[in-house]
Amino acid sequence: MKMDLAAITEAFARKGPVILLESQSSDHPWSKKSYIAARPRAEITAFGTKIRIISREGTQAFQANPWEALKVFRKQYGGWLFGYLGYDLKNQIECLQSKNPDPVGAPDLYFMVPDFIVEQDRGASQSTLIHGSWPPEGISEGATFSSDEFDVRVFRPRQSMSDYLSRIKKAQKAIFEGEFYEINLSHQLRGEFTGSPFALYQKMKKNGPVPFGAYLQTPDFAVCSQSPERFLRKEGNLIFTQPIKGTAQRGRSEQEDQALKAALSHSAKERAENLMIVDLVRNDLNRVAQKGSVSVPRLFDIETFSTVHQMVSTVEARTRESDPVRILKSCFPMGSMTGAPKIRVMKAIDTLEKYRRGIYSGAIGYIKPWGDFDFNVVIRTAIIKEQNLFYSVGGAITGDSNPRKEWKETMIKAQALRNVLSRSEQQ
């Protein structure tokens, strides 16, 4: 059978939690499948160590390390898991804490065990029903996407350029003093949102397909992710990660575009930043890898998206660990979203940034019953809660960084969302 993924996702979103993981790029070699997950028979959320499990048997609330709670949840309920890992789960891995305000207020962790799962190969004429019945109860077999409207107003950064530049200079001072080598600094934009979050996601997708798109909706919030970056994938005992570090804007003509792409490819600064993160994630993989199995099959590839060119490398290993949650924990959060050395930089991020990152910089994906998994990196992502839209952007800061150029790069990244807003919505 062939299903309209947008129509089915929208129909489920009107009834309860739903997650769409979507391979949108027609020719991307690393992402070929899309999934819809809905009708959860069990859900787990975590706010710090406050765990809540909702199932058909009732509700449980207790205190625990969220990583350990997720392991137990997976074993207890079995089946596929779909959900996300928020950036601040780092606090439950290392001796870290986040004192910054959290304007979004979404859980640090959310996963569901769905009773309805559909898988669709990119470009295939048929969809595969993994779990559940077709058509789902209460949803028409011929459902079509209704293209509901949305409106975003007063979409702007929550801190001034001068404030961000000041924080970059503080970071560079710490770099010169030898505290760390590279740090990913981010800031947040906010807008007033009304209408359908899924309509926003569809418009974001139309503006520029990506290999690791994701839409997640619960009764409390929605996540529209147009991520070009993979955090971690496991197939059998092979695990691999694909950090992005290095960005150039698209050109206004083909000639200019190719020149900018070539400049990124040959930039000593961008290569140095990318290599630093490659070394970091190699170290992360080594925590669970078979001895001598970590390798870098692809280094400094350039991938092109609607508004930017980006430098991508691939690091892989053979894992000696079978527990998927333990593997994810060993590499979390993605090194491209922190800097190096990882723990010291994460402490500095909490000092230099104004807000907790929340879902941003985390990972959205699935875990299969036998332990294989695939997760993106939560970037290029709008989070909608209580008629507020939050969108974070950032970049790598080194001692050689030009603060004004770094601010400009974050605005280029924000352009991916600005492009989907009408002129009136940007007023």
Short mmCIF file of C-alpha atoms in Angstrom, two decimals, residues 140-401:
data_model
loop_
_atom_site.label_atom_id
_atom_site.label_comp_id
_atom_site.label_asym_id
_atom_site.label_seq_id
_atom_site.Cartn_x
_atom_site.Cartn_y
_atom_site.Cartn_z
CA SER A 140 -9.84 7.79 6.36
CA GLU A 141 -7.84 5.64 3.94
CA GLY A 142 -7.97 8.47 1.42
CA ALA A 143 -6.91 11.22 3.86
CA THR A 144 -5.10 14.15 2.25
CA PHE A 145 -2.98 16.91 3.78
CA SER A 146 -5.23 19.91 4.41
CA SER A 147 -2.46 22.55 4.31
CA ASP A 148 -3.69 24.45 7.37
CA GLU A 149 -2.38 27.96 7.80
CA PHE A 150 0.00 29.36 10.39
CA ASP A 151 1.31 32.78 11.30
CA VAL A 152 4.62 33.84 12.87
CA ARG A 153 5.13 37.40 14.05
CA VAL A 154 7.94 39.34 15.72
CA PHE A 155 10.53 36.67 14.88
CA ARG A 156 13.84 38.01 16.14
CA PRO A 157 16.94 37.16 18.23
CA ARG A 158 16.45 37.23 22.01
CA GLN A 159 19.83 38.85 22.54
CA SER A 160 21.57 41.68 20.73
CA MET A 161 24.47 41.28 18.37
CA SER A 162 26.69 43.23 20.78
CA ASP A 163 25.80 40.86 23.63
CA TYR A 164 26.60 37.80 21.49
CA LEU A 165 29.89 39.34 20.33
CA SER A 166 30.80 40.01 23.96
CA ARG A 167 30.23 36.34 24.80
CA ILE A 168 32.36 35.26 21.84
CA LYS A 169 35.20 37.45 23.11
CA LYS A 170 34.89 35.90 26.58
CA ALA A 171 35.09 32.47 24.96
CA GLN A 172 38.18 33.48 22.98
CA LYS A 173 39.83 34.78 26.15
CA ALA A 174 39.28 31.35 27.71
CA ILE A 175 40.72 29.71 24.59
CA PHE A 176 43.85 31.88 24.77
CA GLU A 177 44.19 30.97 28.45
CA GLY A 178 44.15 27.28 27.53
CA GLU A 179 40.77 26.29 29.00
CA PHE A 180 39.54 24.71 25.74
CA TYR A 181 40.27 24.70 22.00
CA GLU A 182 36.88 25.22 20.38
CA ILE A 183 33.39 25.97 21.65
CA ASN A 184 30.00 25.93 19.95
CA LEU A 185 28.11 29.03 21.08
CA SER A 186 24.42 29.39 20.31
CA HIS A 187 21.67 31.92 20.80
CA GLN A 188 17.91 31.77 20.53
CA LEU A 189 15.33 33.48 18.33
CA ARG A 190 11.68 33.72 19.29
CA GLY A 191 8.43 34.47 17.48
CA GLU A 192 4.70 34.58 18.21
CA PHE A 193 3.06 31.53 16.64
CA THR A 194 -0.55 30.76 15.77
CA GLY A 195 -2.01 28.04 13.58
CA SER A 196 -0.83 24.55 12.65
CA PRO A 197 2.72 23.48 13.64
CA PHE A 198 2.56 20.70 11.04
CA ALA A 199 1.80 23.24 8.31
CA LEU A 200 4.98 25.06 9.35
CA TYR A 201 6.94 21.80 9.14
CA GLN A 202 5.60 21.12 5.64
CA LYS A 203 6.58 24.59 4.49
CA MET A 204 10.05 24.23 6.01
CA LYS A 205 10.42 20.94 4.15
CA LYS A 206 9.29 22.48 0.85
CA ASN A 207 11.83 25.29 1.26
CA GLY A 208 14.74 22.85 1.44
CA PRO A 209 14.62 19.03 1.77
CA VAL A 210 17.04 17.45 4.25
CA PRO A 211 18.06 13.85 5.00
CA PHE A 212 17.02 13.82 8.66
CA GLY A 213 13.73 15.70 8.94
CA ALA A 214 11.52 15.11 11.97
CA TYR A 215 8.13 16.22 13.22
CA LEU A 216 7.08 15.44 16.78
CA GLN A 217 3.84 16.54 18.40
CA THR A 218 2.47 15.94 21.88
CA PRO A 219 -0.48 17.72 23.54
CA ASP A 220 1.99 20.21 25.08
CA PHE A 221 4.44 21.11 22.32
CA ALA A 222 5.57 20.44 18.75
CA VAL A 223 9.00 20.05 17.16
CA CYS A 224 9.68 20.86 13.49
CA SER A 225 13.21 19.70 12.65
CA GLN A 226 14.94 20.17 9.29
CA SER A 227 18.24 18.66 10.32
CA PRO A 228 21.01 17.94 7.81
CA GLU A 229 23.13 16.16 10.44
CA ARG A 230 23.22 12.61 11.76
CA PHE A 231 24.16 12.07 15.41
CA LEU A 232 24.56 8.31 15.53
CA ARG A 233 23.35 5.22 13.68
CA LYS A 234 23.71 1.55 14.59
CA GLU A 235 23.35 -1.34 12.13
CA GLY A 236 24.33 -4.67 13.63
CA ASN A 237 27.63 -3.97 15.36
CA LEU A 238 28.52 -1.04 13.06
CA ILE A 239 28.02 2.43 14.52
CA PHE A 240 28.74 5.65 12.68
CA THR A 241 28.36 9.38 13.17
CA GLN A 242 28.52 12.26 10.68
CA PRO A 243 29.50 15.55 12.34
CA ILE A 244 28.99 18.81 10.48
CA LYS A 245 31.42 21.61 11.14
CA GLY A 246 32.03 24.30 8.53
CA THR A 247 29.40 26.46 6.82
CA ALA A 248 29.24 28.74 3.77
CA GLN A 249 26.23 30.57 2.40
CA ARG A 250 24.86 29.78 -1.07
CA GLY A 251 25.77 32.06 -3.95
CA ARG A 252 23.39 34.23 -5.94
CA SER A 253 24.61 32.72 -9.23
CA GLU A 254 25.93 29.28 -10.18
CA GLN A 255 29.43 30.68 -10.57
CA GLU A 256 29.38 32.39 -7.18
CA ASP A 257 27.82 29.32 -5.57
CA GLN A 258 30.57 27.02 -6.84
CA ALA A 259 33.23 29.50 -5.75
CA LEU A 260 31.82 29.64 -2.22
CA LYS A 261 31.61 25.85 -2.11
CA ALA A 262 35.23 25.51 -3.24
CA ALA A 263 36.37 28.12 -0.72
CA LEU A 264 34.70 26.15 2.08
CA SER A 265 36.27 22.91 0.88
CA HIS A 266 39.77 24.39 0.92
CA SER A 267 39.45 26.62 4.01
CA ALA A 268 42.23 25.77 6.46
CA LYS A 269 40.17 27.24 9.32
CA GLU A 270 37.05 25.18 8.54
CA ARG A 271 39.11 22.01 8.05
CA ALA A 272 40.85 22.55 11.38
CA GLU A 273 37.50 23.02 13.16
CA ASN A 274 36.03 19.94 11.48
CA LEU A 275 39.08 17.82 12.30
CA MET A 276 38.93 18.88 15.94
CA ILE A 277 35.36 17.55 16.18
CA VAL A 278 36.27 14.40 14.25
CA ASP A 279 38.94 13.69 16.87
CA LEU A 280 36.39 14.32 19.64
CA VAL A 281 33.78 11.93 18.23
CA ARG A 282 36.48 9.32 17.56
CA ASN A 283 37.19 9.46 21.28
CA ASP A 284 33.46 9.13 22.04
CA LEU A 285 33.12 6.06 19.81
CA ASN A 286 36.20 4.52 21.39
CA ARG A 287 34.28 4.23 24.66
CA VAL A 288 32.14 1.45 23.17
CA ALA A 289 34.23 0.34 20.17
CA GLN A 290 36.09 -2.88 19.56
CA LYS A 291 39.81 -2.24 19.89
CA GLY A 292 41.29 -0.69 16.75
CA SER A 293 37.96 -0.47 14.89
CA VAL A 294 37.44 3.31 14.88
CA SER A 295 38.07 4.81 11.43
CA VAL A 296 37.31 7.92 9.36
CA PRO A 297 36.20 6.70 5.90
CA ARG A 298 35.19 10.17 4.71
CA LEU A 299 36.78 13.48 5.72
CA PHE A 300 35.79 17.03 4.71
CA ASP A 301 32.93 16.15 2.34
CA ILE A 302 30.85 19.14 1.21
CA GLU A 303 27.06 18.78 1.20
CA THR A 304 24.75 21.42 -0.26
CA PHE A 305 21.39 22.48 1.18
CA SER A 306 18.90 25.22 0.31
CA THR A 307 20.68 28.09 2.10
CA VAL A 308 24.16 26.73 2.95
CA HIS A 309 27.04 24.46 1.99
CA GLN A 310 28.35 22.38 4.91
CA MET A 311 31.47 20.34 5.65
CA VAL A 312 30.67 16.78 6.78
CA SER A 313 32.90 13.93 7.92
CA THR A 314 32.04 10.29 8.71
CA VAL A 315 33.46 8.39 11.68
CA GLU A 316 32.63 4.71 12.24
CA ALA A 317 33.46 1.79 14.51
CA ARG A 318 32.52 -1.77 15.42
CA THR A 319 30.84 -1.72 18.81
CA ARG A 320 31.51 -4.18 21.63
CA GLU A 321 28.41 -2.88 23.47
CA SER A 322 24.95 -4.34 22.81
CA ASP A 323 22.74 -1.96 24.83
CA PRO A 324 21.58 0.87 22.52
CA VAL A 325 20.91 3.33 25.34
CA ARG A 326 24.42 2.83 26.70
CA ILE A 327 25.90 3.46 23.23
CA LEU A 328 23.88 6.65 22.79
CA LYS A 329 24.85 7.85 26.26
CA SER A 330 28.55 7.26 25.59
CA CYS A 331 28.52 9.66 22.62
CA PHE A 332 25.94 12.21 23.81
CA PRO A 333 25.63 15.08 23.10
CA MET A 334 27.03 15.35 19.58
CA GLY A 335 30.54 16.81 19.65
CA SER A 336 29.76 19.26 16.85
CA MET A 337 27.30 20.94 19.24
CA THR A 338 29.78 21.32 22.10
CA GLY A 339 33.43 21.76 21.13
CA ALA A 340 36.58 20.33 22.65
CA PRO A 341 37.50 19.14 25.18
CA LYS A 342 33.89 18.12 25.63
CA ILE A 343 33.25 18.22 29.39
CA ARG A 344 35.13 21.47 29.98
CA VAL A 345 33.35 23.11 27.06
CA MET A 346 29.89 22.02 28.25
CA LYS A 347 30.60 23.75 31.57
CA ALA A 348 31.61 26.90 29.70
CA ILE A 349 28.49 26.78 27.51
CA ASP A 350 26.28 26.95 30.60
CA THR A 351 28.21 30.07 31.68
CA LEU A 352 28.35 31.83 28.31
CA GLU A 353 24.84 31.17 26.96
CA LYS A 354 21.71 32.89 28.29
CA TYR A 355 19.24 30.00 28.12
CA ARG A 356 19.18 26.25 28.55
CA ARG A 357 19.30 24.54 25.17
CA GLY A 358 16.56 22.01 25.89
CA ILE A 359 15.72 19.92 22.83
CA TYR A 360 18.10 21.97 20.66
CA SER A 361 21.49 20.23 20.27
CA GLY A 362 19.90 16.95 21.35
CA ALA A 363 18.80 14.08 19.09
CA ILE A 364 15.54 12.76 17.60
CA GLY A 365 15.17 9.21 16.31
CA TYR A 366 14.17 5.61 16.91
CA ILE A 367 15.43 2.41 18.53
CA LYS A 368 14.41 -0.92 16.99
CA PRO A 369 13.45 -3.92 19.17
CA TRP A 370 16.78 -5.66 18.40
CA GLY A 371 18.84 -2.57 19.27
CA ASP A 372 19.62 -0.87 15.95
CA PHE A 373 18.89 2.86 15.95
CA ASP A 374 19.25 6.14 14.06
CA PHE A 375 19.21 9.68 15.50
CA ASN A 376 19.64 13.13 14.00
CA VAL A 377 21.17 16.22 15.61
CA VAL A 378 18.53 18.76 16.62
CA ILE A 379 19.54 21.80 14.57
CA ARG A 380 17.50 23.91 12.11
CA THR A 381 14.61 23.15 14.43
CA ALA A 382 11.56 25.16 15.47
CA ILE A 383 9.95 24.28 18.80
CA ILE A 384 6.40 25.49 19.39
CA LYS A 385 4.89 25.72 22.85
CA GLU A 386 2.04 27.87 24.14
CA GLN A 387 1.95 30.07 21.01
CA ASN A 388 5.69 30.71 21.17
CA LEU A 389 8.13 29.59 18.49
CA PHE A 390 11.75 29.03 19.55
CA TYR A 391 14.62 28.58 17.09
CA SER A 392 18.28 28.34 18.12
CA VAL A 393 21.37 28.85 15.98
CA GLY A 394 25.08 28.69 16.73
CA GLY A 395 28.56 28.12 15.44
CA ALA A 396 32.06 27.00 16.35
CA ILE A 397 34.30 29.58 18.01
CA THR A 398 38.08 29.27 17.95
CA GLY A 399 40.87 31.68 18.78
CA ASP A 400 40.98 32.71 15.10
CA SER A 401 37.25 33.39 14.79
#
